[in-house]
GROMACS .gro file of C-alpha atoms in nm:
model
  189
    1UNK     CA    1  -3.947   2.594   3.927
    2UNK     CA    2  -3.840   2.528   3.540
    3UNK     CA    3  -3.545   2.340   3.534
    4UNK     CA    4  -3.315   2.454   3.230
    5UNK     CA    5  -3.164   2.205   3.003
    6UNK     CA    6  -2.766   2.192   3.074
    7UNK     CA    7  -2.678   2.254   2.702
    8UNK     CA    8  -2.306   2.198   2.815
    9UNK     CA    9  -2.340   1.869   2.888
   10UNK     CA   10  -2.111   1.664   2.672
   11UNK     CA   11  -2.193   1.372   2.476
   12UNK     CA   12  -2.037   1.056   2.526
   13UNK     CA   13  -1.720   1.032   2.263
   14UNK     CA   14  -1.735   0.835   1.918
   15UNK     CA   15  -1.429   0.686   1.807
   16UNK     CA   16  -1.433   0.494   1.520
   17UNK     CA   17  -1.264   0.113   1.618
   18UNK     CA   18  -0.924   0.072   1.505
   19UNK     CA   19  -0.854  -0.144   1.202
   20UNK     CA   20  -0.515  -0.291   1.182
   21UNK     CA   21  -0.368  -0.395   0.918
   22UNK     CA   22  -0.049  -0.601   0.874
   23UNK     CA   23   0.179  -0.479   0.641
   24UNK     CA   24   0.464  -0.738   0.462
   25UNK     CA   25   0.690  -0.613   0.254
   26UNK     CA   26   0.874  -0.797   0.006
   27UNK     CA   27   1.117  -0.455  -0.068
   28UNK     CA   28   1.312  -0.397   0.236
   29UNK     CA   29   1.325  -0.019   0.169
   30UNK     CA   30   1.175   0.163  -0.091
   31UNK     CA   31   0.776  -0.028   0.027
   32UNK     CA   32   0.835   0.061   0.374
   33UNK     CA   33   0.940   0.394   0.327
   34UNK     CA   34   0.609   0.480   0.141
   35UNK     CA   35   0.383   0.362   0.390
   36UNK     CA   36   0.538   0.461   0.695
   37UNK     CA   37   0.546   0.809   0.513
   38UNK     CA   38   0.142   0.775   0.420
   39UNK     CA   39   0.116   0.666   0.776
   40UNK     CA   40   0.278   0.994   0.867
   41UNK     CA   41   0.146   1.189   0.678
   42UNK     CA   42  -0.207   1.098   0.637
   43UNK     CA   43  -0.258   1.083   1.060
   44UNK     CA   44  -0.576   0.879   1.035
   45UNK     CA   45  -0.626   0.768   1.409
   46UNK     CA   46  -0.848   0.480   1.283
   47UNK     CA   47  -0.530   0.305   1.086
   48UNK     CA   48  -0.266   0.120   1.255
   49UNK     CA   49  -0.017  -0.002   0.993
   50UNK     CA   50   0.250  -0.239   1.154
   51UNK     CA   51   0.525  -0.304   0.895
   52UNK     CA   52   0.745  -0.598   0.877
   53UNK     CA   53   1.007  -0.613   0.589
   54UNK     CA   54   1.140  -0.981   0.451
   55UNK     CA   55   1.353  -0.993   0.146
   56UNK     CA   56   1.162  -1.353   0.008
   57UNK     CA   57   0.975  -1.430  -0.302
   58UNK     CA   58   0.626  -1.402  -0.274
   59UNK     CA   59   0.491  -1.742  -0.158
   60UNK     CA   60   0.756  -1.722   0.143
   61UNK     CA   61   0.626  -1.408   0.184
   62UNK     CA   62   0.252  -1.498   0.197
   63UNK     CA   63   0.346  -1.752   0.445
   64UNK     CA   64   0.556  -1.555   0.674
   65UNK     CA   65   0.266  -1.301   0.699
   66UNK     CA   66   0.020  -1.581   0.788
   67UNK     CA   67   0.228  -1.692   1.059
   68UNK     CA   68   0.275  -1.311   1.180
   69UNK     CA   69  -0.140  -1.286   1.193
   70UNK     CA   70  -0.120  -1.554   1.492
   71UNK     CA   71   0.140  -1.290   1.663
   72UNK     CA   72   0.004  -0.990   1.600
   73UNK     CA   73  -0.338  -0.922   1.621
   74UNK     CA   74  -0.514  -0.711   1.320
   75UNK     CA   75  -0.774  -0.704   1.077
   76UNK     CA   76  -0.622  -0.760   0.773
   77UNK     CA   77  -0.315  -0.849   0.607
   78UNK     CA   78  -0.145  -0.723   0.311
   79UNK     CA   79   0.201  -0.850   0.135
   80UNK     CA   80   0.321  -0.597  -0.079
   81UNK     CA   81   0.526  -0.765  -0.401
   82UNK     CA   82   0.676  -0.679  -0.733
   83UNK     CA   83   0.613  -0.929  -1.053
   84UNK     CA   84   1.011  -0.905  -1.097
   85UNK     CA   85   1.134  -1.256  -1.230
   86UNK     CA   86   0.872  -1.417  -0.990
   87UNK     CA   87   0.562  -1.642  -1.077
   88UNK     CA   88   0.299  -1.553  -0.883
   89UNK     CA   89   0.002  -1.813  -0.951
   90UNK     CA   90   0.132  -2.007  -0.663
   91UNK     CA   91   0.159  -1.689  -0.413
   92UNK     CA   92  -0.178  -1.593  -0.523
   93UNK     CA   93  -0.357  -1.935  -0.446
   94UNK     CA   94  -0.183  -1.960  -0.131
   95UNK     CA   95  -0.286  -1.598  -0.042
   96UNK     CA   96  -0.651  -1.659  -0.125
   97UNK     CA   97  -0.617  -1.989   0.094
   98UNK     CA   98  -0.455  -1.824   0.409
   99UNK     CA   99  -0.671  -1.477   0.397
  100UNK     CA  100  -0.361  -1.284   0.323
  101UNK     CA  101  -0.428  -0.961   0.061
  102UNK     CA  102  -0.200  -0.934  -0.228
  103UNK     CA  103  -0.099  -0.581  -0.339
  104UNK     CA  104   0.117  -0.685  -0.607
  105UNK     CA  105   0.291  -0.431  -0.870
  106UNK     CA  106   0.406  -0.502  -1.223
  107UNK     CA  107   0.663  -0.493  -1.337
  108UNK     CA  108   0.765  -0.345  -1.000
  109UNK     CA  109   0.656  -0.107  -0.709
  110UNK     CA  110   0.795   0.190  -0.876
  111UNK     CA  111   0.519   0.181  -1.150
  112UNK     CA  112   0.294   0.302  -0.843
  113UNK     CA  113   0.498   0.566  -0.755
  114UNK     CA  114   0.554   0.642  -1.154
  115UNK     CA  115   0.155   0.668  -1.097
  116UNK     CA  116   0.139   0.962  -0.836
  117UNK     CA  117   0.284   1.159  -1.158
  118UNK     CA  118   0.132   1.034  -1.446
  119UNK     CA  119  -0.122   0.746  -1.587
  120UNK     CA  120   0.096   0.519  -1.809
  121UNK     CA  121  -0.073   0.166  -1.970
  122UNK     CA  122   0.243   0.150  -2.224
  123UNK     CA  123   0.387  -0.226  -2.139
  124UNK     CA  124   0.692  -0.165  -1.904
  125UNK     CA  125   0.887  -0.467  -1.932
  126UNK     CA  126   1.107  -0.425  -1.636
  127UNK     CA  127   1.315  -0.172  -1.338
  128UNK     CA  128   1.462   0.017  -1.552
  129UNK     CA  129   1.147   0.110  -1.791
  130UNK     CA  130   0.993   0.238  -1.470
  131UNK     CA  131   1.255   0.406  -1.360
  132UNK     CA  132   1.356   0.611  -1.667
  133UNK     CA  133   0.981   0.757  -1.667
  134UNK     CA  134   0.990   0.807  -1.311
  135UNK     CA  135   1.320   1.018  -1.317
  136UNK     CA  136   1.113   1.277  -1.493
  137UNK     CA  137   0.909   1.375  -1.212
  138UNK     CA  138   1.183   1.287  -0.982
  139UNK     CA  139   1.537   1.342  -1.086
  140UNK     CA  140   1.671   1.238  -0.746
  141UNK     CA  141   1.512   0.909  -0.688
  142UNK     CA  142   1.729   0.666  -0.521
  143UNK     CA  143   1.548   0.326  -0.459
  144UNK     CA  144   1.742   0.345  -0.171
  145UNK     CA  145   1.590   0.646  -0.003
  146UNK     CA  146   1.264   0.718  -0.103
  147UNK     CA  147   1.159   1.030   0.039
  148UNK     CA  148   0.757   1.020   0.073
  149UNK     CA  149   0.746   1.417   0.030
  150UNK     CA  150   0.831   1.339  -0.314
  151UNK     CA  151   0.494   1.133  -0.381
  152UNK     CA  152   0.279   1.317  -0.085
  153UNK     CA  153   0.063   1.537  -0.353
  154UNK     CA  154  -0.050   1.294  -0.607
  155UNK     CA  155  -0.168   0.999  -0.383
  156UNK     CA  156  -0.537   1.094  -0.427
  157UNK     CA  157  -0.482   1.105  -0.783
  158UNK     CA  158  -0.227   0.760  -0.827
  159UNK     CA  159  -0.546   0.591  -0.642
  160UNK     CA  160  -0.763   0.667  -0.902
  161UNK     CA  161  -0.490   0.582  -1.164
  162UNK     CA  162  -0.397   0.239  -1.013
  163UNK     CA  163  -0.772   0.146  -0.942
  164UNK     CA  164  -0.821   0.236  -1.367
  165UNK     CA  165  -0.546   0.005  -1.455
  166UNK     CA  166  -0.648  -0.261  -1.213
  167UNK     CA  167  -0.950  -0.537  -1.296
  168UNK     CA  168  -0.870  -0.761  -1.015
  169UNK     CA  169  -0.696  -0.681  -0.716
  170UNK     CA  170  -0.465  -0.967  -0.666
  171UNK     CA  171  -0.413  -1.077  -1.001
  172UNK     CA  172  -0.199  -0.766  -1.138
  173UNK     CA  173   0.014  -1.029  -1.235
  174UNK     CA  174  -0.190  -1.079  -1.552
  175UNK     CA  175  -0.170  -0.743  -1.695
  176UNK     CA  176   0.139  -0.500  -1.751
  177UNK     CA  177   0.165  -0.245  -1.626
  178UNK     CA  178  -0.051  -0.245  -1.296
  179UNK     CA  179  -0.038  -0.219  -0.932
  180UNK     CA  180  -0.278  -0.321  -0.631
  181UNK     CA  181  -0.123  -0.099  -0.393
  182UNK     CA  182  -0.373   0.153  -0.479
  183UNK     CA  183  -0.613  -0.087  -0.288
  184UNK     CA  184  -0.404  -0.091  -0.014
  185UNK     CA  185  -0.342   0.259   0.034
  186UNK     CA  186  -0.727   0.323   0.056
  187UNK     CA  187  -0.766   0.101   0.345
  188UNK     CA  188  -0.500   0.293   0.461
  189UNK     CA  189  -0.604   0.651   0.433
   0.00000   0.00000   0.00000
């Protein structure tokens, strides 16, 4: 008797491990917004973003999220800041020394949204230059209510645009304008 291969049989399922990743926001709505939109939107099974929103500078913010990796377990963590009127040397010594990922925008996180649109390298020196560019491609932004639909079609290409205006991740304090978020958002998606 010739015994016929069962080419039913199922293989044993692959599923890629989770990596979680802590995010901190400094912006208590317009940050959070975004990436519990990408979250949304981008479904990727193998991504658990946890937010957490804290309106501190960025050193309190560094430490908070350090103290939030021995609550929450995950494989990375992130603290998502703005230059704004801050200095950052200290935040980004402090992040480097607690394993805590800066994705830091300058002037502000707007620019990276201003990037979903268009690649701009003209010095912004503040909100309001951001803004005023960004009202182009969105008439009806309210920091307020950010409404990820807006920004949905040109993440692919504002990665790509942030990564060509970033040299080092973490130190977009140096150079205006630029955002790390683009780093961010790839570990995401």
């Amino acid at each position: 008797m010739i015994k016929h291969e069962n080419r039913r049989s199922r293989r044993p399922a692959a599923r890629e491990e989770r990596s979680q990743i802590l995010v901190v926001c400094g912006g208590e709505v317009t940050e959070p917004s975004y990436f519990r939109g990408l979250k949304k939107e981008r479904r990727n099974p193998a991504v658990k973003v946890i937010m957490e929103r804290k309106g501190l500078d960025p050193e309190s913010l560094v430490r908070f999220a350090a103290r939030k990796r021995a609550v929450v377990e995950c494989d990375q963590v992130w603290c998502v800041v703005d230059v704004d009127e801050f200095d950052l040397s200290r935040a980004t010594r402090l992040a480097q020394r607690e394993d805590v990922r800066l994705a830091i925008s300058n002037p502000c996180f707007e620019y990276w949204l201003l990037l979903h649109f268009e690649l701009c390298s003209a010095p912004l020196t503040c909100y309001d230059d951001v803004h005023r560019r960004l009202a182009r491609h969105v008439p009806h932004y309210d920091k307020g209510r950010l409404r990820f639909a807006d920004f949905a079609q040109g993440v692919d290409e504002a990665l790509e645009r942030g990564r060509s205006r970033c040299t080092t991740v973490g130190a977009e304090h140096e150079r205006n304008p630029s955002t790390g978020v683009w780093a961010l958002v790839k570990e995401v998606i």
